[in-house]
């Protein structure tokens, strides 16, 4: 019940295309969902996060969509660029009672954006 | 303002040896977290420390693994008598405060441990 399932494992997109990464969870106590971006040889960095009081959050070309009833959330990267090539991790934790150390991470999606 | 510094970047050990991984948090951060990343898996929480205190070690294997964050100096993750299954990337993160759910963690570049 603690798992966060992430798909696809790898994704190749042409420059200018839309990249979509999906995550699903089972633990209904989860109500904070951040996404982390990790470039090769670097540590993960927080990209964007959402709470379920909204169904969508947008920051620039990055959008999180959230479906509470399906217990799914996804990251959309619009107008994907080669510089977006990285590994993306979704994560989840309870917001009020949880903490950063209780983040449950997905297994990651390696995104490659072709020039 | 330097970020989270981890060293070494790569560490090769033979089975049975000890591995010491170091992490210097960002300036002004007194909270340190260690994570392990196995191939094709997400980050797994290991231990959370404040200066001179282990707050939560629920993710640490019961044997061979230990961590410390002394008053002076970096945080150290120590793995004794390493086995091949310990081969992984070990990441350290730091935060300025207690680490609520939406606390932004600042990660280092990691140490890739390879056990021969």
Tab-separated table of C-alpha atoms in Angstrom:
chain	number	residue	atom	x	y	z
A	1	UNK	CA	0.000	0.000	0.000
A	2	UNK	CA	3.029	2.216	0.309
A	3	UNK	CA	3.992	1.857	-3.334
A	4	UNK	CA	3.854	4.489	-5.996
A	5	UNK	CA	3.807	2.920	-9.438
A	6	UNK	CA	5.328	4.978	-12.222
A	7	UNK	CA	5.187	4.494	-15.976
A	8	UNK	CA	6.652	4.360	-18.506
A	9	UNK	CA	10.132	3.344	-17.484
A	10	UNK	CA	11.582	5.205	-20.447
A	11	UNK	CA	10.182	7.691	-22.907
A	12	UNK	CA	11.513	9.128	-26.143
A	13	UNK	CA	9.897	12.276	-27.502
A	14	UNK	CA	10.669	14.538	-30.408
A	15	UNK	CA	11.542	18.140	-29.719
A	16	UNK	CA	8.349	20.148	-29.429
A	17	UNK	CA	6.251	17.162	-28.464
A	18	UNK	CA	4.371	16.457	-25.253
A	19	UNK	CA	5.924	14.159	-22.658
A	20	UNK	CA	3.508	12.400	-20.321
A	21	UNK	CA	4.540	10.429	-17.249
A	22	UNK	CA	1.986	8.675	-15.088
A	23	UNK	CA	1.920	7.623	-11.455
A	24	UNK	CA	-0.606	5.678	-9.410
A	25	UNK	CA	-0.866	5.161	-5.679
A	26	UNK	CA	-2.964	3.094	-3.286
A	27	UNK	CA	-2.486	4.733	0.086
A	28	UNK	CA	-5.415	7.115	0.552
A	29	UNK	CA	-3.444	8.960	3.227
A	30	UNK	CA	-1.197	10.383	0.512
A	31	UNK	CA	-2.150	13.953	-0.269
A	32	UNK	CA	1.022	15.662	-1.337
A	33	UNK	CA	2.576	14.750	-4.674
A	34	UNK	CA	5.892	16.264	-5.761
A	35	UNK	CA	7.846	15.544	-8.890
A	36	UNK	CA	11.631	15.470	-8.919
A	37	UNK	CA	13.927	15.925	-11.915
A	38	UNK	CA	17.342	14.278	-11.969
A	39	UNK	CA	20.000	15.006	-14.557
A	40	UNK	CA	22.799	12.478	-15.118
A	41	UNK	CA	25.400	12.671	-12.392
A	42	UNK	CA	23.273	14.996	-10.284
A	43	UNK	CA	20.942	14.601	-7.369
A	44	UNK	CA	17.179	14.944	-7.770
A	45	UNK	CA	15.710	18.424	-7.607
A	46	UNK	CA	12.141	19.389	-6.810
A	47	UNK	CA	10.349	20.355	-10.020
A	48	UNK	CA	6.711	20.875	-9.158
A	49	UNK	CA	4.212	19.613	-6.588
A	50	UNK	CA	0.455	19.371	-6.150
A	51	UNK	CA	-2.080	18.815	-3.398
A	52	UNK	CA	-5.436	17.234	-4.204
A	53	UNK	CA	-7.444	20.374	-3.513
A	54	UNK	CA	-6.774	21.216	-7.161
A	55	UNK	CA	-6.955	18.948	-10.189
A	56	UNK	CA	-4.175	20.655	-12.098
A	57	UNK	CA	-1.123	22.782	-11.430
A	58	UNK	CA	0.927	24.462	-14.095
A	59	UNK	CA	4.379	25.994	-13.920
A	60	UNK	CA	5.701	27.077	-17.275
A	61	UNK	CA	5.806	24.083	-19.587
A	62	UNK	CA	5.267	21.631	-16.719
A	63	UNK	CA	1.772	20.609	-15.623
A	64	UNK	CA	0.630	18.122	-12.995
A	65	UNK	CA	-2.800	16.602	-13.498
A	66	UNK	CA	-4.431	14.881	-10.539
A	67	UNK	CA	-7.316	12.401	-10.501
A	68	UNK	CA	-8.289	11.746	-6.896
A	69	UNK	CA	-10.942	9.140	-7.606
A	70	UNK	CA	-8.557	7.100	-9.736
A	71	UNK	CA	-5.658	7.755	-7.371
A	72	UNK	CA	-3.509	8.795	-10.282
A	73	UNK	CA	-1.431	11.815	-11.133
A	74	UNK	CA	0.662	12.682	-14.133
A	75	UNK	CA	3.322	15.080	-15.315
A	76	UNK	CA	2.938	16.720	-18.703
A	77	UNK	CA	5.853	18.509	-20.317
A	78	UNK	CA	4.652	20.699	-23.144
A	79	UNK	CA	6.931	21.696	-26.021
A	80	UNK	CA	9.553	19.249	-24.789
A	81	UNK	CA	13.150	20.337	-25.281
A	82	UNK	CA	16.412	18.371	-25.393
A	83	UNK	CA	17.360	20.102	-22.143
A	84	UNK	CA	14.416	18.338	-20.488
A	85	UNK	CA	16.164	14.998	-20.991
A	86	UNK	CA	16.476	13.628	-17.477
A	87	UNK	CA	15.004	11.065	-15.131
A	88	UNK	CA	11.742	12.092	-13.526
A	89	UNK	CA	10.499	10.711	-10.217
A	90	UNK	CA	7.027	11.095	-8.819
A	91	UNK	CA	6.574	10.887	-5.069
A	92	UNK	CA	3.833	10.960	-2.477
A	93	UNK	CA	3.382	11.481	1.245
A	94	UNK	CA	0.700	12.572	3.704
A	95	UNK	CA	0.741	16.361	3.917
A	96	UNK	CA	-0.393	17.160	7.445
A	97	UNK	CA	1.097	14.224	9.288
A	98	UNK	CA	3.882	13.385	6.907
A	99	UNK	CA	7.347	14.682	6.424
A	100	UNK	CA	9.910	14.936	3.704
A	101	UNK	CA	11.566	11.753	4.871
A	102	UNK	CA	8.327	9.845	4.387
A	103	UNK	CA	8.218	10.522	0.676
A	104	UNK	CA	7.518	7.355	-1.278
A	105	UNK	CA	9.176	7.597	-4.665
A	106	UNK	CA	8.208	6.001	-7.940
A	107	UNK	CA	10.797	4.021	-9.856
A	108	UNK	CA	11.583	6.824	-12.288
A	109	UNK	CA	11.102	7.590	-15.974
A	110	UNK	CA	14.085	8.253	-18.170
A	111	UNK	CA	13.022	10.923	-20.673
A	112	UNK	CA	14.979	11.528	-23.853
A	113	UNK	CA	13.985	14.442	-26.049
A	114	UNK	CA	15.405	14.148	-29.538
A	115	UNK	CA	16.583	17.344	-31.263
B	1	UNK	CA	26.633	29.346	-1.588
B	2	UNK	CA	27.771	25.793	-2.204
B	3	UNK	CA	25.132	23.136	-2.470
B	4	UNK	CA	25.092	19.792	-0.734
B	5	UNK	CA	28.506	18.239	-1.168
B	6	UNK	CA	29.002	14.516	-1.249
B	7	UNK	CA	32.253	12.625	-1.560
B	8	UNK	CA	33.556	10.554	-2.983
B	9	UNK	CA	31.558	10.548	-6.223
B	10	UNK	CA	32.541	6.967	-6.912
B	11	UNK	CA	33.673	4.391	-4.389
B	12	UNK	CA	34.820	0.884	-5.191
B	13	UNK	CA	35.116	-1.669	-2.429
B	14	UNK	CA	35.696	-5.366	-2.259
B	15	UNK	CA	33.338	-7.592	-0.339
B	16	UNK	CA	34.008	-7.389	3.372
B	17	UNK	CA	35.570	-3.934	3.321
B	18	UNK	CA	34.104	-0.816	4.899
B	19	UNK	CA	32.588	2.055	2.949
B	20	UNK	CA	32.408	5.606	4.298
B	21	UNK	CA	30.281	8.143	2.499
B	22	UNK	CA	30.434	11.815	3.427
B	23	UNK	CA	27.885	14.557	3.132
B	24	UNK	CA	28.248	18.243	3.900
B	25	UNK	CA	24.842	19.944	3.960
B	26	UNK	CA	24.134	23.349	2.539
B	27	UNK	CA	25.281	26.228	4.683
B	28	UNK	CA	22.704	26.924	7.346
B	29	UNK	CA	21.060	23.502	7.038
B	30	UNK	CA	21.079	21.345	10.139
B	31	UNK	CA	18.920	18.484	8.885
B	32	UNK	CA	20.376	15.675	6.800
B	33	UNK	CA	18.708	12.764	5.055
B	34	UNK	CA	20.303	9.749	3.408
B	35	UNK	CA	18.642	7.859	0.555
B	36	UNK	CA	19.632	4.806	-1.436
B	37	UNK	CA	18.817	4.374	-5.105
B	38	UNK	CA	19.052	0.914	-6.584
B	39	UNK	CA	19.128	0.479	-10.381
B	40	UNK	CA	15.725	1.166	-11.925
B	41	UNK	CA	14.221	1.896	-8.536
B	42	UNK	CA	13.203	5.083	-6.829
B	43	UNK	CA	14.907	6.656	-3.880
B	44	UNK	CA	14.472	4.810	-0.610
B	45	UNK	CA	14.722	6.741	2.644
B	46	UNK	CA	17.375	5.430	5.013
B	47	UNK	CA	17.990	7.838	7.887
B	48	UNK	CA	17.262	11.370	9.067
B	49	UNK	CA	19.684	13.198	11.318
B	50	UNK	CA	20.060	16.512	13.016
B	51	UNK	CA	23.312	17.679	14.523
B	52	UNK	CA	24.505	14.974	16.945
B	53	UNK	CA	21.149	13.172	16.836
B	54	UNK	CA	19.617	10.375	14.815
B	55	UNK	CA	15.944	11.284	14.536
B	56	UNK	CA	14.644	8.499	12.313
B	57	UNK	CA	16.564	5.472	11.129
B	58	UNK	CA	13.562	3.403	10.126
B	59	UNK	CA	14.928	2.874	6.610
B	60	UNK	CA	18.344	1.665	7.658
B	61	UNK	CA	19.192	-2.022	7.481
B	62	UNK	CA	19.534	-3.332	11.006
B	63	UNK	CA	23.063	-4.591	10.554
B	64	UNK	CA	26.265	-3.178	9.059
B	65	UNK	CA	24.827	0.307	8.393
B	66	UNK	CA	25.290	3.307	10.645
B	67	UNK	CA	25.118	7.064	10.301
B	68	UNK	CA	26.254	10.059	12.252
B	69	UNK	CA	26.127	13.837	12.013
B	70	UNK	CA	28.636	15.238	14.476
B	71	UNK	CA	28.640	18.729	15.858
B	72	UNK	CA	31.561	19.561	13.604
B	73	UNK	CA	32.149	18.078	10.194
B	74	UNK	CA	30.115	16.223	7.618
B	75	UNK	CA	27.523	13.551	8.071
B	76	UNK	CA	28.919	10.068	7.565
B	77	UNK	CA	27.122	6.987	6.295
B	78	UNK	CA	29.151	3.926	7.182
B	79	UNK	CA	28.646	0.483	5.706
B	80	UNK	CA	30.664	-2.283	7.288
B	81	UNK	CA	31.535	-5.576	5.613
B	82	UNK	CA	30.014	-4.531	2.311
B	83	UNK	CA	28.279	-7.075	0.099
B	84	UNK	CA	27.441	-6.882	-3.605
B	85	UNK	CA	23.857	-6.002	-2.796
B	86	UNK	CA	25.064	-2.751	-1.247
B	87	UNK	CA	26.060	-1.505	-4.715
B	88	UNK	CA	23.869	1.522	-5.326
B	89	UNK	CA	23.827	5.286	-5.534
B	90	UNK	CA	23.627	6.903	-2.122
B	91	UNK	CA	22.199	10.392	-1.979
B	92	UNK	CA	22.303	12.882	0.808
B	93	UNK	CA	19.826	15.735	1.125
B	94	UNK	CA	19.595	18.627	3.516
B	95	UNK	CA	16.935	21.051	4.649
B	96	UNK	CA	16.979	24.123	6.861
B	97	UNK	CA	14.164	23.006	9.113
B	98	UNK	CA	12.287	20.052	10.414
B	99	UNK	CA	11.252	18.723	7.053
B	100	UNK	CA	7.500	18.912	6.755
B	101	UNK	CA	5.915	17.137	3.818
B	102	UNK	CA	6.342	20.113	1.504
B	103	UNK	CA	9.848	20.931	2.674
B	104	UNK	CA	12.161	21.370	-0.258
B	105	UNK	CA	15.028	18.959	-0.008
B	106	UNK	CA	18.347	19.873	-1.547
B	107	UNK	CA	20.152	16.820	-2.844
B	108	UNK	CA	23.827	16.211	-3.399
B	109	UNK	CA	25.157	14.554	-6.542
B	110	UNK	CA	25.419	11.205	-4.817
B	111	UNK	CA	28.057	8.567	-4.216
B	112	UNK	CA	28.033	5.559	-6.518
B	113	UNK	CA	29.175	2.589	-4.484
B	114	UNK	CA	30.361	-0.453	-6.383
B	115	UNK	CA	31.155	-3.630	-4.495
B	116	UNK	CA	33.333	-6.107	-6.341
